[in-house]
Coordinates of C-alpha atoms in Angstrom, one line a residue:
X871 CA -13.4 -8.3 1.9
X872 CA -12.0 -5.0 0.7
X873 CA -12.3 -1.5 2.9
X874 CA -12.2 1.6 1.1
X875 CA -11.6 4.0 3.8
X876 CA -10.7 8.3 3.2
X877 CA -11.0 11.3 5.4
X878 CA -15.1 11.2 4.3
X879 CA -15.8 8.0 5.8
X880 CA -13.1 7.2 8.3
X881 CA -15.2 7.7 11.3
X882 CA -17.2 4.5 10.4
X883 CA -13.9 2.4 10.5
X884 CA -12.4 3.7 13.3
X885 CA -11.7 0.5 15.5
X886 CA -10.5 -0.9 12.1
X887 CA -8.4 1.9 11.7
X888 CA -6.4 1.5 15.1
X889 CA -6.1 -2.2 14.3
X890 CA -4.4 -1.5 11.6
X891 CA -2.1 1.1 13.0
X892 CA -1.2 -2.0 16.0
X893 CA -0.2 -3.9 13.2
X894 CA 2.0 -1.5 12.0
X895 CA 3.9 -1.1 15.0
X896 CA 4.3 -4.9 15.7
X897 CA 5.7 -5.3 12.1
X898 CA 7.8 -2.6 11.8
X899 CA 8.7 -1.2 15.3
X900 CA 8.7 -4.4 17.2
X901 CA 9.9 -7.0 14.3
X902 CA 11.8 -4.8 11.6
X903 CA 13.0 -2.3 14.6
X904 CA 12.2 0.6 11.6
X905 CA 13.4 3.8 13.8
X906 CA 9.8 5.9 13.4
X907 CA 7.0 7.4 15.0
X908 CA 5.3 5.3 17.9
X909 CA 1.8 6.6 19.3
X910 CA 1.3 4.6 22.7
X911 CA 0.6 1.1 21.1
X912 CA 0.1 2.6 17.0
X913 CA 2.3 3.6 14.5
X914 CA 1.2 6.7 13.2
X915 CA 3.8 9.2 10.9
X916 CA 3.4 12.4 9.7
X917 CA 1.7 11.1 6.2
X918 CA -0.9 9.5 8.1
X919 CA -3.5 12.6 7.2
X920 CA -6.2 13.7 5.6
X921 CA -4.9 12.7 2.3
X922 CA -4.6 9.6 2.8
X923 CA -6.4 6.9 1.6
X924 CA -6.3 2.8 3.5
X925 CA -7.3 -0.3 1.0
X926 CA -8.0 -2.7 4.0
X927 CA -8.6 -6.4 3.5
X928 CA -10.5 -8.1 6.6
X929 CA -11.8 -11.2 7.4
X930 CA -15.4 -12.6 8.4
X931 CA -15.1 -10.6 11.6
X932 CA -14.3 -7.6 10.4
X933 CA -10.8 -7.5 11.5
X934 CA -7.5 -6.3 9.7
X935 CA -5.9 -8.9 7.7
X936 CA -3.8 -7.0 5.7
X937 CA -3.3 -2.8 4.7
X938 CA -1.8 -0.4 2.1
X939 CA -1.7 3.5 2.4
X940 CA -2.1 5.5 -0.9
X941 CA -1.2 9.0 -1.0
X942 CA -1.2 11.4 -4.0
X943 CA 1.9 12.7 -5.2
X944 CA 0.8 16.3 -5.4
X945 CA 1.0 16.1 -1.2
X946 CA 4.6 15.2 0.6
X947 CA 5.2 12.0 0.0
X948 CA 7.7 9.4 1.9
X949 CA 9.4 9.0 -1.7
X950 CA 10.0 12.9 -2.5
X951 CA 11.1 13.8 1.5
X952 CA 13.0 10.7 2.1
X953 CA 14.2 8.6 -1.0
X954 CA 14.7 11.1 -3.5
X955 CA 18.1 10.3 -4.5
X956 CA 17.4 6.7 -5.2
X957 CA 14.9 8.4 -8.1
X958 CA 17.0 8.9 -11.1
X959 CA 14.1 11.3 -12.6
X960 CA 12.2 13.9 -10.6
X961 CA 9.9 12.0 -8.0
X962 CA 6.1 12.3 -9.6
X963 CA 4.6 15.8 -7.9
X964 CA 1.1 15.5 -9.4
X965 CA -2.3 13.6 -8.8
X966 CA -1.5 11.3 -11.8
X967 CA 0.9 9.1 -9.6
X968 CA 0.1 7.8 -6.4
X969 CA 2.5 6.7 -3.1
X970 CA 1.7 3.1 -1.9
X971 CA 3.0 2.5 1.6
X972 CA 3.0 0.5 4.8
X973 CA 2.1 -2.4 3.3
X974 CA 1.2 -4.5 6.4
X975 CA -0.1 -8.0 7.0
X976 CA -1.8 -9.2 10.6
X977 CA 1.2 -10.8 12.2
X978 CA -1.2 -12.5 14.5
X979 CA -2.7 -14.0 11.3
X980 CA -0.9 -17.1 11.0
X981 CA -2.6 -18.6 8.2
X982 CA -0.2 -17.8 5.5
X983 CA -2.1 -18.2 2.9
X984 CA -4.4 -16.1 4.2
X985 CA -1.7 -13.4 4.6
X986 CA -0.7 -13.8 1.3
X987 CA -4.6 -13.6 -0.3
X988 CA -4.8 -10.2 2.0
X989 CA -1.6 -8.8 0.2
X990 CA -3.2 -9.4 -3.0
X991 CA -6.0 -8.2 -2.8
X992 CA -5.3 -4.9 -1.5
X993 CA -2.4 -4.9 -4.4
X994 CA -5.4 -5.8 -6.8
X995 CA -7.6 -3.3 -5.3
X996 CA -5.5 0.1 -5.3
X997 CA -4.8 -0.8 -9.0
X998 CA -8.3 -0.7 -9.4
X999 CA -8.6 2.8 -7.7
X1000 CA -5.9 4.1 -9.7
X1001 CA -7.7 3.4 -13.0
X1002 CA -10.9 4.8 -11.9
X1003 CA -9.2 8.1 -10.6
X1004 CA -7.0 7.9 -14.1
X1005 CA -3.8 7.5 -12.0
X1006 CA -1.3 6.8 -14.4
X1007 CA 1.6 5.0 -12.0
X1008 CA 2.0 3.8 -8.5
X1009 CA 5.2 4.2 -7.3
X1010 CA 7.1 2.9 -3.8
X1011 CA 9.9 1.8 -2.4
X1012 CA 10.3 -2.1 -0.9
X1013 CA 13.7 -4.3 0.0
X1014 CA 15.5 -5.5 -2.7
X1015 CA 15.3 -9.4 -1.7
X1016 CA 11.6 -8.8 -3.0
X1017 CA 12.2 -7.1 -6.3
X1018 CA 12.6 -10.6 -8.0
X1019 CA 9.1 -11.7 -6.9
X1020 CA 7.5 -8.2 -7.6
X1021 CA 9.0 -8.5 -11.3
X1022 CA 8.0 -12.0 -11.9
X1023 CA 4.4 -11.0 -11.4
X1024 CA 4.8 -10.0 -15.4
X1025 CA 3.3 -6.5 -15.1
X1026 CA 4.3 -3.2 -16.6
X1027 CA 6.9 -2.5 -13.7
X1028 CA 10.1 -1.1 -13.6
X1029 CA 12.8 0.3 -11.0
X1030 CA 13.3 4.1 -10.7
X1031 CA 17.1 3.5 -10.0
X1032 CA 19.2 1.8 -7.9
X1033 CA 18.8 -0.1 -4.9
X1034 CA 20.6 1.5 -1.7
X1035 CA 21.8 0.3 2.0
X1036 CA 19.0 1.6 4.5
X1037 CA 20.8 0.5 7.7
X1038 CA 21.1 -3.3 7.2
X1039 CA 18.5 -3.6 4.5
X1040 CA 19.1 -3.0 0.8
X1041 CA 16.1 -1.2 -0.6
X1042 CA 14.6 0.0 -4.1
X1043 CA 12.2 2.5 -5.4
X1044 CA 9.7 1.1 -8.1
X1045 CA 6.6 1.9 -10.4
X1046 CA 3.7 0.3 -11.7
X1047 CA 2.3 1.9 -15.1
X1048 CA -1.4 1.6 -14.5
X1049 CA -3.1 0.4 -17.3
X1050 CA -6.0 -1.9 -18.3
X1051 CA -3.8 -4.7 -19.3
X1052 CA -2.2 -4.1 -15.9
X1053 CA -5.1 -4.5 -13.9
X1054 CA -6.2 -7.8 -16.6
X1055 CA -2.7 -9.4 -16.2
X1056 CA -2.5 -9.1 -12.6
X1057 CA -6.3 -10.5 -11.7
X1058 CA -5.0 -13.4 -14.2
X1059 CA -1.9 -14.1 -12.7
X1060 CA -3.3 -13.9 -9.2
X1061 CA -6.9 -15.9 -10.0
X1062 CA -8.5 -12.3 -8.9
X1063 CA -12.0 -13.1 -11.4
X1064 CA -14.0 -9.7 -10.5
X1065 CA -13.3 -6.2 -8.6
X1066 CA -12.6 -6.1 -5.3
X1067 CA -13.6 -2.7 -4.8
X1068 CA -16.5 -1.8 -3.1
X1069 CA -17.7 0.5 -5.9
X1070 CA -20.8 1.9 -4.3
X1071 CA -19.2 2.9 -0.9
X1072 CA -15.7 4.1 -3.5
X1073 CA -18.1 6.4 -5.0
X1074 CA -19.4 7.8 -2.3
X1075 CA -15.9 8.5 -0.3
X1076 CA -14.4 9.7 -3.5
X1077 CA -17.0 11.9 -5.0

């Protein structure tokens, strides 16, 4: 099940919230030794605010699965403070593209399947948001070892230059052109038969 959670209704999730920010820090403090922010037991950076919005998949329980955070382009970004130069055009500075980031799966699930479903989904779902808000591209930045499997999903997806060392890892900025065909060739690809959106509770922390 997808969580839609923004400034407006983040009180309600707020045990969720924390989960999700412990998962962070096992994944890419204690596993991918990223150098950034640690709060006690979270990971929590300086574009975790009020402008951000968490797509959350969770299981029966109600427990974090797996995460994304979007952030609109017209706020500092990750991408436009940090990764400029591996943009060959100016990085997006307007609410028609959107930052995914922290893309973070439960380490503790280990069901990979299950991790994979969670990825997904929440992949699935913030391409969703993005055509209801008329976001026309998603844009982020992931290692290079996975730009091969991001590419062969078949959508409209290209790189915004080229890949660069960060410490040992090679990395790469990309964007998705959101479109209806987008959204249609990704829930085919993936078996994804209906939204995964909650639209009513959407509604309500967007409007």
């Amino acid at each position: 099940m997808i969580k839609f959670i923004t400034a407006r209704n983040r009180s309600q999730y707020r045990a969720l919230i924390d989960q999700m920010h412990q998962d962070r820090k096992r994944v890419f403090v204690d596993w991918l030794k990223w150098d950034i922010p640690v709060v006690g037991d979270k990971e929590i950076d300086q574009y975790d605010t009020d402008d951000a919005i968490y797509i959350i998949d969770v299981d029966a329980e109600g427990n974090h699965v797996a995460s994304i955070r979007l952030l609109p382009c017209s706020v500092p970004t990750l991408m436009a403070e940090h990764f400029s130069d591996m943009v060959q055009s100016p990085v997006p500075a307007d609410d028609t593209a959107w930052e995914m980031t922290r893309l973070c799966a439960n380490p503790n699930v280990k069901d990979k399947l299950a991790q994979w479903t969670g990825r997904k989904n929440i992949t699935v779902a913030a391409i969703e948001f993005a055509l209801m808000r008329d976001i026309k591209q998603l844009i982020f930045v992931t290692h290079s070892s996975w730009v091969p499997t991001i590419l062969s999903v078949g959508w409209d997806i290209e790189l915004l230059g080229l890949p660069r060392k960060d410490g040992t890892d090679s990395i790469a900025a990309m964007r998705i052109n959101v479109t209806p065909e987008t959204l249609t060739l990704i829930r085919r690809n993936w078996g994804v038969k209906e939204s995964l959106l909650p639209a009513e509770e959407t509604l309500s922390a967007v409007a």
